[in-house]
């Protein structure tokens, strides 16, 4: 069910992002706000790091954290090219798909790497599934912004 | 865990909405987009209807569906007053809190009212919990918009 929630949000994200042209990727979602390209890179980078948080694999491009995690969008930022980011997005999500498909159900209820054994003992609901639910909400959050460039939304 | 996800999103929503003044409630989240007041009423109305979808209680104010569910924000819309909507929001969420607390765990895995027994047999993951996860994502989606009035977000 949590996987359903994640898959649904991700499918929506891919649909919305792919509805924009390359030129539109360089438009902010509202005046003075993040550009679509930034939010696209941000989500890809967060999901790249998700592999590590879940303890399933290493990040593919840790160097992108400075651009897309530690800093907000800004005019001076030198982003990877659109095509490069698209490839990154696809690779990250293809890899996650395989990792999630192969993860035995009981593994989802184990603790993630961002917390200690001691904290986990106190609150066993803070497991891999809860991280996934959190990330699904995070996708929805930014999707609500990305959609604003559509007329009538 | 799904309840955690819902509670987290709702707590965030209450924090963000309550950070805006009454005057700010009448500002759109971006030029030509929904006003905060509309999104606030929209979420309250969706959650009022959630009681019915989950088969737990009747909607309190079904007449608000025309304003906040069936139509987008528009200058001609005659919304309830800010104080009235605040009261509605609080009542809806207080009621949900009680209903959720009193619902036995196994009841969460039963089907919701928006689907038939036959559909549920085909896909038992479409239960009350999956509706709740979907609504948590929906809150996050609009929260990503409401936050845009904050400088630097």
PDB file of C-alpha atoms in Angstrom:
ATOM      1  CA  UNK A   1       0.000   0.000   0.000  1.00  0.00           C
ATOM      2  CA  UNK A   2       2.841   2.378   0.828  1.00  0.00           C
ATOM      3  CA  UNK A   3       4.496   1.218  -2.395  1.00  0.00           C
ATOM      4  CA  UNK A   4       1.240   1.982  -4.210  1.00  0.00           C
ATOM      5  CA  UNK A   5       1.283   5.463  -2.753  1.00  0.00           C
ATOM      6  CA  UNK A   6       4.879   5.982  -3.892  1.00  0.00           C
ATOM      7  CA  UNK A   7       4.226   4.549  -7.367  1.00  0.00           C
ATOM      8  CA  UNK A   8       1.126   6.702  -7.819  1.00  0.00           C
ATOM      9  CA  UNK A   9       2.940   9.912  -6.905  1.00  0.00           C
ATOM     10  CA  UNK A  10       5.897   9.035  -9.071  1.00  0.00           C
ATOM     11  CA  UNK A  11       3.716   8.219 -12.073  1.00  0.00           C
ATOM     12  CA  UNK A  12       1.952  11.570 -11.638  1.00  0.00           C
ATOM     13  CA  UNK A  13       5.277  13.363 -11.391  1.00  0.00           C
ATOM     14  CA  UNK A  14       6.575  11.768 -14.573  1.00  0.00           C
ATOM     15  CA  UNK A  15       3.373  12.661 -16.394  1.00  0.00           C
ATOM     16  CA  UNK A  16       3.462  16.301 -15.303  1.00  0.00           C
ATOM     17  CA  UNK A  17       7.190  16.845 -15.887  1.00  0.00           C
ATOM     18  CA  UNK A  18       7.064  15.212 -19.301  1.00  0.00           C
ATOM     19  CA  UNK A  19       4.183  17.512 -20.288  1.00  0.00           C
ATOM     20  CA  UNK A  20       6.552  20.501 -20.184  1.00  0.00           C
ATOM     21  CA  UNK A  21       8.897  21.466 -23.001  1.00  0.00           C
ATOM     22  CA  UNK A  22      12.609  21.971 -22.422  1.00  0.00           C
ATOM     23  CA  UNK A  23      12.065  25.760 -22.599  1.00  0.00           C
ATOM     24  CA  UNK A  24       9.354  25.524 -19.917  1.00  0.00           C
ATOM     25  CA  UNK A  25      11.770  23.725 -17.593  1.00  0.00           C
ATOM     26  CA  UNK A  26      13.558  27.063 -17.251  1.00  0.00           C
ATOM     27  CA  UNK A  27      10.423  28.883 -16.033  1.00  0.00           C
ATOM     28  CA  UNK A  28       9.751  29.421 -12.308  1.00  0.00           C
ATOM     29  CA  UNK A  29       6.553  27.851 -10.929  1.00  0.00           C
ATOM     30  CA  UNK A  30       5.597  31.326  -9.652  1.00  0.00           C
ATOM     31  CA  UNK A  31       7.400  34.687  -9.779  1.00  0.00           C
ATOM     32  CA  UNK A  32      10.676  34.459  -7.859  1.00  0.00           C
ATOM     33  CA  UNK A  33      10.170  30.770  -7.021  1.00  0.00           C
ATOM     34  CA  UNK A  34      11.980  27.566  -8.025  1.00  0.00           C
ATOM     35  CA  UNK A  35      12.242  26.695 -11.689  1.00  0.00           C
ATOM     36  CA  UNK A  36      10.831  23.385 -12.917  1.00  0.00           C
ATOM     37  CA  UNK A  37      14.352  22.235 -13.774  1.00  0.00           C
ATOM     38  CA  UNK A  38      15.399  22.815 -10.180  1.00  0.00           C
ATOM     39  CA  UNK A  39      12.458  20.856  -8.747  1.00  0.00           C
ATOM     40  CA  UNK A  40      13.105  18.047 -11.225  1.00  0.00           C
ATOM     41  CA  UNK A  41      16.751  17.850 -10.187  1.00  0.00           C
ATOM     42  CA  UNK A  42      15.767  18.225  -6.535  1.00  0.00           C
ATOM     43  CA  UNK A  43      13.404  15.239  -6.615  1.00  0.00           C
ATOM     44  CA  UNK A  44      15.885  13.102  -8.583  1.00  0.00           C
ATOM     45  CA  UNK A  45      18.641  13.925  -6.068  1.00  0.00           C
ATOM     46  CA  UNK A  46      16.399  13.251  -3.054  1.00  0.00           C
ATOM     47  CA  UNK A  47      15.463   9.885  -4.560  1.00  0.00           C
ATOM     48  CA  UNK A  48      19.096   9.106  -5.364  1.00  0.00           C
ATOM     49  CA  UNK A  49      19.856   9.700  -1.672  1.00  0.00           C
ATOM     50  CA  UNK A  50      16.808   7.593  -0.730  1.00  0.00           C
ATOM     51  CA  UNK A  51      18.684   4.449  -1.802  1.00  0.00           C
ATOM     52  CA  UNK A  52      21.284   5.276   0.827  1.00  0.00           C
ATOM     53  CA  UNK A  53      18.758   6.219   3.528  1.00  0.00           C
ATOM     54  CA  UNK A  54      17.030   2.886   3.001  1.00  0.00           C
ATOM     55  CA  UNK A  55      20.421   1.137   3.076  1.00  0.00           C
ATOM     56  CA  UNK A  56      19.877  -0.410  -0.344  1.00  0.00           C
ATOM     57  CA  UNK A  57      22.558   1.185  -2.533  1.00  0.00           C
ATOM     58  CA  UNK A  58      24.971   4.082  -2.792  1.00  0.00           C
ATOM     59  CA  UNK A  59      24.043   7.390  -4.368  1.00  0.00           C
ATOM     60  CA  UNK A  60      24.965   7.614  -8.044  1.00  0.00           C
ATOM     61  CA  UNK A  61      25.783  11.321  -8.130  1.00  0.00           C
ATOM     62  CA  UNK A  62      26.509  12.632  -4.633  1.00  0.00           C
ATOM     63  CA  UNK A  63      28.037  15.784  -6.138  1.00  0.00           C
ATOM     64  CA  UNK A  64      24.557  17.031  -7.097  1.00  0.00           C
ATOM     65  CA  UNK A  65      23.595  17.443  -3.426  1.00  0.00           C
ATOM     66  CA  UNK A  66      25.190  20.904  -3.302  1.00  0.00           C
ATOM     67  CA  UNK A  67      23.044  22.129  -6.189  1.00  0.00           C
ATOM     68  CA  UNK A  68      19.762  20.415  -5.444  1.00  0.00           C
ATOM     69  CA  UNK A  69      19.673  19.635  -1.721  1.00  0.00           C
ATOM     70  CA  UNK A  70      21.824  22.140   0.107  1.00  0.00           C
ATOM     71  CA  UNK A  71      20.861  25.180  -1.947  1.00  0.00           C
ATOM     72  CA  UNK A  72      17.637  26.640  -3.279  1.00  0.00           C
ATOM     73  CA  UNK A  73      17.314  27.593  -6.911  1.00  0.00           C
ATOM     74  CA  UNK A  74      19.203  30.762  -7.804  1.00  0.00           C
ATOM     75  CA  UNK A  75      20.177  32.560 -11.014  1.00  0.00           C
ATOM     76  CA  UNK A  76      23.896  31.819 -10.483  1.00  0.00           C
ATOM     77  CA  UNK A  77      23.381  28.043 -10.171  1.00  0.00           C
ATOM     78  CA  UNK A  78      25.060  26.028 -12.908  1.00  0.00           C
ATOM     79  CA  UNK A  79      22.728  23.128 -13.487  1.00  0.00           C
ATOM     80  CA  UNK A  80      23.427  20.004 -15.540  1.00  0.00           C
ATOM     81  CA  UNK A  81      21.846  20.127 -19.000  1.00  0.00           C
ATOM     82  CA  UNK A  82      18.194  19.167 -19.385  1.00  0.00           C
ATOM     83  CA  UNK A  83      19.044  15.921 -21.240  1.00  0.00           C
ATOM     84  CA  UNK A  84      21.599  15.011 -18.578  1.00  0.00           C
ATOM     85  CA  UNK A  85      19.039  15.516 -15.799  1.00  0.00           C
ATOM     86  CA  UNK A  86      16.447  13.475 -17.684  1.00  0.00           C
ATOM     87  CA  UNK A  87      18.893  10.601 -17.908  1.00  0.00           C
ATOM     88  CA  UNK A  88      19.699  10.963 -14.209  1.00  0.00           C
ATOM     89  CA  UNK A  89      15.986  10.959 -13.298  1.00  0.00           C
ATOM     90  CA  UNK A  90      15.355   7.846 -15.394  1.00  0.00           C
ATOM     91  CA  UNK A  91      18.367   5.976 -14.031  1.00  0.00           C
ATOM     92  CA  UNK A  92      17.554   6.770 -10.406  1.00  0.00           C
ATOM     93  CA  UNK A  93      13.949   5.657 -10.740  1.00  0.00           C
ATOM     94  CA  UNK A  94      14.768   2.567 -12.799  1.00  0.00           C
ATOM     95  CA  UNK A  95      17.236   1.538 -10.106  1.00  0.00           C
ATOM     96  CA  UNK A  96      14.724   2.186  -7.306  1.00  0.00           C
ATOM     97  CA  UNK A  97      12.120   0.126  -9.121  1.00  0.00           C
ATOM     98  CA  UNK A  98      14.424  -2.886  -9.244  1.00  0.00           C
ATOM     99  CA  UNK A  99      15.548  -2.427  -5.618  1.00  0.00           C
ATOM    100  CA  UNK A 100      11.962  -2.130  -4.373  1.00  0.00           C
ATOM    101  CA  UNK A 101      10.746  -5.108  -6.399  1.00  0.00           C
ATOM    102  CA  UNK A 102      13.511  -7.280  -4.991  1.00  0.00           C
ATOM    103  CA  UNK A 103      13.180  -6.190  -1.368  1.00  0.00           C
ATOM    104  CA  UNK A 104      11.430  -8.900   0.698  1.00  0.00           C
ATOM    105  CA  UNK A 105       8.265  -7.587   2.411  1.00  0.00           C
ATOM    106  CA  UNK A 106       9.659  -8.014   5.932  1.00  0.00           C
ATOM    107  CA  UNK A 107      12.676  -5.841   5.062  1.00  0.00           C
ATOM    108  CA  UNK A 108      10.359  -2.852   4.671  1.00  0.00           C
ATOM    109  CA  UNK A 109       9.615  -2.989   8.382  1.00  0.00           C
ATOM    110  CA  UNK A 110      13.277  -2.739   9.401  1.00  0.00           C
ATOM    111  CA  UNK A 111      14.893   0.492  10.415  1.00  0.00           C
ATOM    112  CA  UNK A 112      16.367   2.896   7.882  1.00  0.00           C
ATOM    113  CA  UNK A 113      19.944   4.175   8.004  1.00  0.00           C
ATOM    114  CA  UNK A 114      19.111   7.678   9.189  1.00  0.00           C
ATOM    115  CA  UNK A 115      18.246   6.482  12.692  1.00  0.00           C
ATOM    116  CA  UNK A 116      19.957   4.560  15.479  1.00  0.00           C
ATOM    117  CA  UNK A 117      18.986   1.135  16.831  1.00  0.00           C
ATOM    118  CA  UNK A 118      18.054   2.807  20.085  1.00  0.00           C
ATOM    119  CA  UNK A 119      15.631   5.261  18.451  1.00  0.00           C
ATOM    120  CA  UNK A 120      14.138   2.434  16.439  1.00  0.00           C
ATOM    121  CA  UNK A 121      13.458   0.437  19.568  1.00  0.00           C
ATOM    122  CA  UNK A 122      11.504   3.386  20.951  1.00  0.00           C
ATOM    123  CA  UNK A 123       9.452   3.815  17.784  1.00  0.00           C
ATOM    124  CA  UNK A 124       9.435   0.859  15.374  1.00  0.00           C
ATOM    125  CA  UNK A 125       6.994   2.670  13.064  1.00  0.00           C
ATOM    126  CA  UNK A 126       9.976   4.713  11.845  1.00  0.00           C
ATOM    127  CA  UNK A 127      10.974   2.056   9.357  1.00  0.00           C
ATOM    128  CA  UNK A 128      11.736   1.932   5.640  1.00  0.00           C
ATOM    129  CA  UNK A 129       8.048   2.114   4.773  1.00  0.00           C
ATOM    130  CA  UNK A 130       7.589   5.297   6.759  1.00  0.00           C
ATOM    131  CA  UNK A 131      10.505   6.848   4.851  1.00  0.00           C
ATOM    132  CA  UNK A 132       8.847   5.859   1.583  1.00  0.00           C
ATOM    133  CA  UNK A 133       5.523   7.398   2.656  1.00  0.00           C
ATOM    134  CA  UNK A 134       7.346  10.552   3.616  1.00  0.00           C
ATOM    135  CA  UNK A 135       9.038  10.723   0.208  1.00  0.00           C
ATOM    136  CA  UNK A 136       5.721  10.135  -1.566  1.00  0.00           C
ATOM    137  CA  UNK A 137       4.294  13.141   0.303  1.00  0.00           C
ATOM    138  CA  UNK A 138       7.381  15.115  -0.659  1.00  0.00           C
ATOM    139  CA  UNK A 139       6.776  14.359  -4.349  1.00  0.00           C
ATOM    140  CA  UNK A 140       3.134  15.463  -3.993  1.00  0.00           C
ATOM    141  CA  UNK A 141       4.247  18.666  -2.271  1.00  0.00           C
ATOM    142  CA  UNK A 142       6.444  19.743  -5.172  1.00  0.00           C
ATOM    143  CA  UNK A 143       4.007  18.433  -7.760  1.00  0.00           C
ATOM    144  CA  UNK A 144       1.448  20.895  -6.408  1.00  0.00           C
ATOM    145  CA  UNK A 145       3.954  23.597  -7.353  1.00  0.00           C
ATOM    146  CA  UNK A 146       5.037  22.238 -10.723  1.00  0.00           C
ATOM    147  CA  UNK A 147       1.400  22.034 -11.841  1.00  0.00           C
ATOM    148  CA  UNK A 148       0.949  25.785 -11.330  1.00  0.00           C
ATOM    149  CA  UNK A 149       2.419  26.519 -14.757  1.00  0.00           C
ATOM    150  CA  UNK A 150      -0.610  24.829 -16.307  1.00  0.00           C
ATOM    151  CA  UNK A 151      -3.473  27.191 -17.101  1.00  0.00           C
ATOM    152  CA  UNK A 152      -6.465  26.672 -14.828  1.00  0.00           C
ATOM    153  CA  UNK A 153      -4.687  24.676 -12.124  1.00  0.00           C
TER     154      UNK A 153
ATOM    155  CA  UNK B   1       2.268   4.334   9.893  1.00  0.00           C
ATOM    156  CA  UNK B   2      -0.338   5.559   7.433  1.00  0.00           C
ATOM    157  CA  UNK B   3      -1.942   7.407  10.331  1.00  0.00           C
ATOM    158  CA  UNK B   4       1.462   8.913  11.135  1.00  0.00           C
ATOM    159  CA  UNK B   5       1.724  10.095   7.557  1.00  0.00           C
ATOM    160  CA  UNK B   6      -1.734  11.677   7.748  1.00  0.00           C
ATOM    161  CA  UNK B   7      -1.080  13.277  11.144  1.00  0.00           C
ATOM    162  CA  UNK B   8       2.247  14.691   9.986  1.00  0.00           C
ATOM    163  CA  UNK B   9       0.758  16.298   6.899  1.00  0.00           C
ATOM    164  CA  UNK B  10      -2.183  17.666   8.845  1.00  0.00           C
ATOM    165  CA  UNK B  11       0.052  19.138  11.561  1.00  0.00           C
ATOM    166  CA  UNK B  12       2.139  20.815   8.850  1.00  0.00           C
ATOM    167  CA  UNK B  13      -0.980  22.161   7.176  1.00  0.00           C
ATOM    168  CA  UNK B  14      -2.291  23.635  10.425  1.00  0.00           C
ATOM    169  CA  UNK B  15       1.072  25.234  11.109  1.00  0.00           C
ATOM    170  CA  UNK B  16       1.320  26.818   7.660  1.00  0.00           C
ATOM    171  CA  UNK B  17      -2.300  28.006   7.465  1.00  0.00           C
ATOM    172  CA  UNK B  18      -2.172  29.476  10.966  1.00  0.00           C
ATOM    173  CA  UNK B  19       0.983  31.408  10.033  1.00  0.00           C
ATOM    174  CA  UNK B  20      -1.060  33.532   7.614  1.00  0.00           C
ATOM    175  CA  UNK B  21      -3.145  36.525   8.645  1.00  0.00           C
ATOM    176  CA  UNK B  22      -6.801  36.826   7.716  1.00  0.00           C
ATOM    177  CA  UNK B  23      -5.841  39.369   5.005  1.00  0.00           C
ATOM    178  CA  UNK B  24      -3.311  36.942   3.547  1.00  0.00           C
ATOM    179  CA  UNK B  25      -6.021  34.294   3.236  1.00  0.00           C
ATOM    180  CA  UNK B  26      -7.441  36.406   0.424  1.00  0.00           C
ATOM    181  CA  UNK B  27      -4.195  36.348  -1.591  1.00  0.00           C
ATOM    182  CA  UNK B  28      -3.654  33.844  -4.422  1.00  0.00           C
ATOM    183  CA  UNK B  29      -0.712  31.442  -4.013  1.00  0.00           C
ATOM    184  CA  UNK B  30       0.546  32.658  -7.415  1.00  0.00           C
ATOM    185  CA  UNK B  31      -0.879  35.151  -9.914  1.00  0.00           C
ATOM    186  CA  UNK B  32      -4.240  33.914 -11.183  1.00  0.00           C
ATOM    187  CA  UNK B  33      -4.190  30.812  -8.956  1.00  0.00           C
ATOM    188  CA  UNK B  34      -6.287  29.671  -5.987  1.00  0.00           C
ATOM    189  CA  UNK B  35      -6.456  31.867  -2.910  1.00  0.00           C
ATOM    190  CA  UNK B  36      -5.344  30.473   0.435  1.00  0.00           C
ATOM    191  CA  UNK B  37      -8.922  30.727   1.706  1.00  0.00           C
ATOM    192  CA  UNK B  38     -10.085  28.536  -1.159  1.00  0.00           C
ATOM    193  CA  UNK B  39      -7.445  25.864  -0.511  1.00  0.00           C
ATOM    194  CA  UNK B  40      -8.252  25.945   3.195  1.00  0.00           C
ATOM    195  CA  UNK B  41     -11.953  25.440   2.489  1.00  0.00           C
ATOM    196  CA  UNK B  42     -11.117  22.850  -0.165  1.00  0.00           C
ATOM    197  CA  UNK B  43      -9.082  20.698   2.239  1.00  0.00           C
ATOM    198  CA  UNK B  44     -11.675  21.029   5.015  1.00  0.00           C
ATOM    199  CA  UNK B  45     -14.455  19.992   2.607  1.00  0.00           C
ATOM    200  CA  UNK B  46     -12.452  17.043   1.229  1.00  0.00           C
ATOM    201  CA  UNK B  47     -11.806  15.866   4.777  1.00  0.00           C
ATOM    202  CA  UNK B  48     -15.459  16.355   5.722  1.00  0.00           C
ATOM    203  CA  UNK B  49     -16.329  14.053   2.796  1.00  0.00           C
ATOM    204  CA  UNK B  50     -13.571  11.655   3.889  1.00  0.00           C
ATOM    205  CA  UNK B  51     -15.714  10.589   6.843  1.00  0.00           C
ATOM    206  CA  UNK B  52     -18.341   9.438   4.384  1.00  0.00           C
ATOM    207  CA  UNK B  53     -15.869   7.775   2.006  1.00  0.00           C
ATOM    208  CA  UNK B  54     -14.489   5.799   4.918  1.00  0.00           C
ATOM    209  CA  UNK B  55     -18.038   4.956   6.013  1.00  0.00           C
ATOM    210  CA  UNK B  56     -17.505   6.433   9.461  1.00  0.00           C
ATOM    211  CA  UNK B  57     -19.876   9.400   9.591  1.00  0.00           C
ATOM    212  CA  UNK B  58     -21.963  11.764   7.479  1.00  0.00           C
ATOM    213  CA  UNK B  59     -20.622  15.013   6.086  1.00  0.00           C
ATOM    214  CA  UNK B  60     -21.311  18.001   8.322  1.00  0.00           C
ATOM    215  CA  UNK B  61     -21.716  20.592   5.574  1.00  0.00           C
ATOM    216  CA  UNK B  62     -22.465  18.918   2.247  1.00  0.00           C
ATOM    217  CA  UNK B  63     -23.593  22.275   0.815  1.00  0.00           C
ATOM    218  CA  UNK B  64     -19.952  23.431   0.677  1.00  0.00           C
ATOM    219  CA  UNK B  65     -19.129  20.862  -2.008  1.00  0.00           C
ATOM    220  CA  UNK B  66     -20.356  23.204  -4.753  1.00  0.00           C
ATOM    221  CA  UNK B  67     -17.946  25.933  -3.667  1.00  0.00           C
ATOM    222  CA  UNK B  68     -14.900  23.907  -2.705  1.00  0.00           C
ATOM    223  CA  UNK B  69     -15.086  20.604  -4.581  1.00  0.00           C
ATOM    224  CA  UNK B  70     -17.052  21.109  -7.773  1.00  0.00           C
ATOM    225  CA  UNK B  71     -15.658  24.536  -8.642  1.00  0.00           C
ATOM    226  CA  UNK B  72     -12.238  26.136  -8.693  1.00  0.00           C
ATOM    227  CA  UNK B  73     -11.622  29.442  -6.993  1.00  0.00           C
ATOM    228  CA  UNK B  74     -13.122  32.399  -8.859  1.00  0.00           C
ATOM    229  CA  UNK B  75     -13.727  36.067  -8.113  1.00  0.00           C
ATOM    230  CA  UNK B  76     -17.505  35.588  -8.093  1.00  0.00           C
ATOM    231  CA  UNK B  77     -17.434  32.831  -5.471  1.00  0.00           C
ATOM    232  CA  UNK B  78     -19.186  33.731  -2.224  1.00  0.00           C
ATOM    233  CA  UNK B  79     -17.159  32.017   0.445  1.00  0.00           C
ATOM    234  CA  UNK B  80     -18.094  31.575   4.103  1.00  0.00           C
ATOM    235  CA  UNK B  81     -16.332  34.067   6.366  1.00  0.00           C
ATOM    236  CA  UNK B  82     -12.794  33.327   7.520  1.00  0.00           C
ATOM    237  CA  UNK B  83     -13.893  32.677  11.134  1.00  0.00           C
ATOM    238  CA  UNK B  84     -16.652  30.368   9.944  1.00  0.00           C
ATOM    239  CA  UNK B  85     -14.193  28.342   7.829  1.00  0.00           C
ATOM    240  CA  UNK B  86     -11.732  28.135  10.721  1.00  0.00           C
ATOM    241  CA  UNK B  87     -14.454  26.691  12.905  1.00  0.00           C
ATOM    242  CA  UNK B  88     -15.423  24.239  10.162  1.00  0.00           C
ATOM    243  CA  UNK B  89     -11.785  23.161   9.733  1.00  0.00           C
ATOM    244  CA  UNK B  90     -11.373  22.614  13.466  1.00  0.00           C
ATOM    245  CA  UNK B  91     -14.630  20.707  13.824  1.00  0.00           C
ATOM    246  CA  UNK B  92     -13.916  18.421  10.855  1.00  0.00           C
ATOM    247  CA  UNK B  93     -10.438  17.547  12.086  1.00  0.00           C
ATOM    248  CA  UNK B  94     -11.478  17.155  15.715  1.00  0.00           C
ATOM    249  CA  UNK B  95     -14.170  14.737  14.590  1.00  0.00           C
ATOM    250  CA  UNK B  96     -11.749  12.788  12.363  1.00  0.00           C
ATOM    251  CA  UNK B  97      -9.287  12.524  15.228  1.00  0.00           C
ATOM    252  CA  UNK B  98     -11.900  10.883  17.454  1.00  0.00           C
ATOM    253  CA  UNK B  99     -13.142   8.602  14.661  1.00  0.00           C
ATOM    254  CA  UNK B 100      -9.610   7.471  13.775  1.00  0.00           C
ATOM    255  CA  UNK B 101      -8.606   6.909  17.392  1.00  0.00           C
ATOM    256  CA  UNK B 102     -11.662   4.731  17.972  1.00  0.00           C
ATOM    257  CA  UNK B 103     -11.394   2.703  14.766  1.00  0.00           C
ATOM    258  CA  UNK B 104     -10.047  -0.800  15.510  1.00  0.00           C
ATOM    259  CA  UNK B 105      -6.855  -1.570  13.546  1.00  0.00           C
ATOM    260  CA  UNK B 106      -8.454  -4.329  11.464  1.00  0.00           C
ATOM    261  CA  UNK B 107     -11.177  -1.923  10.295  1.00  0.00           C
ATOM    262  CA  UNK B 108      -8.536   0.076   8.418  1.00  0.00           C
ATOM    263  CA  UNK B 109      -7.989  -2.866   6.108  1.00  0.00           C
ATOM    264  CA  UNK B 110     -11.636  -3.073   5.054  1.00  0.00           C
ATOM    265  CA  UNK B 111     -12.951  -1.562   1.889  1.00  0.00           C
ATOM    266  CA  UNK B 112     -14.042   2.063   1.685  1.00  0.00           C
ATOM    267  CA  UNK B 113     -17.457   3.203   0.474  1.00  0.00           C
ATOM    268  CA  UNK B 114     -16.308   4.521  -2.900  1.00  0.00           C
ATOM    269  CA  UNK B 115     -15.769   1.019  -4.269  1.00  0.00           C
ATOM    270  CA  UNK B 116     -17.828  -2.136  -4.724  1.00  0.00           C
ATOM    271  CA  UNK B 117     -17.292  -5.479  -3.001  1.00  0.00           C
ATOM    272  CA  UNK B 118     -16.360  -6.914  -6.373  1.00  0.00           C
ATOM    273  CA  UNK B 119     -13.601  -4.349  -7.020  1.00  0.00           C
ATOM    274  CA  UNK B 120     -12.319  -4.848  -3.501  1.00  0.00           C
ATOM    275  CA  UNK B 121     -12.016  -8.585  -4.048  1.00  0.00           C
ATOM    276  CA  UNK B 122      -9.830  -7.896  -7.085  1.00  0.00           C
ATOM    277  CA  UNK B 123      -7.593  -5.473  -5.228  1.00  0.00           C
ATOM    278  CA  UNK B 124      -7.761  -5.619  -1.404  1.00  0.00           C
ATOM    279  CA  UNK B 125      -5.034  -2.963  -1.101  1.00  0.00           C
ATOM    280  CA  UNK B 126      -7.732  -0.402  -1.951  1.00  0.00           C
ATOM    281  CA  UNK B 127      -8.873  -0.192   1.639  1.00  0.00           C
ATOM    282  CA  UNK B 128      -9.472   2.618   4.141  1.00  0.00           C
ATOM    283  CA  UNK B 129      -5.738   3.000   4.758  1.00  0.00           C
ATOM    284  CA  UNK B 130      -5.031   3.553   1.080  1.00  0.00           C
ATOM    285  CA  UNK B 131      -7.677   6.309   1.050  1.00  0.00           C
ATOM    286  CA  UNK B 132      -5.978   7.925   4.030  1.00  0.00           C
ATOM    287  CA  UNK B 133      -2.560   7.784   2.331  1.00  0.00           C
ATOM    288  CA  UNK B 134      -4.078   9.327  -0.760  1.00  0.00           C
ATOM    289  CA  UNK B 135      -5.586  12.167   1.296  1.00  0.00           C
ATOM    290  CA  UNK B 136      -2.249  12.742   3.062  1.00  0.00           C
ATOM    291  CA  UNK B 137      -0.600  13.164  -0.350  1.00  0.00           C
ATOM    292  CA  UNK B 138      -3.414  15.516  -1.335  1.00  0.00           C
ATOM    293  CA  UNK B 139      -2.705  17.710   1.702  1.00  0.00           C
ATOM    294  CA  UNK B 140       1.004  17.770   0.822  1.00  0.00           C
ATOM    295  CA  UNK B 141       0.151  18.702  -2.777  1.00  0.00           C
ATOM    296  CA  UNK B 142      -1.769  21.830  -1.764  1.00  0.00           C
ATOM    297  CA  UNK B 143       0.639  22.634   1.051  1.00  0.00           C
ATOM    298  CA  UNK B 144       3.380  22.963  -1.557  1.00  0.00           C
ATOM    299  CA  UNK B 145       1.210  25.697  -3.085  1.00  0.00           C
ATOM    300  CA  UNK B 146       0.163  27.441   0.112  1.00  0.00           C
ATOM    301  CA  UNK B 147       3.799  27.747   1.179  1.00  0.00           C
ATOM    302  CA  UNK B 148       4.627  29.784  -1.939  1.00  0.00           C
ATOM    303  CA  UNK B 149       3.426  32.994  -0.294  1.00  0.00           C
ATOM    304  CA  UNK B 150       6.337  32.703   2.134  1.00  0.00           C
ATOM    305  CA  UNK B 151       9.471  34.555   1.038  1.00  0.00           C
ATOM    306  CA  UNK B 152      12.300  32.202   0.089  1.00  0.00           C
ATOM    307  CA  UNK B 153      10.178  29.066  -0.319  1.00  0.00           C
TER     308      UNK B 153
END
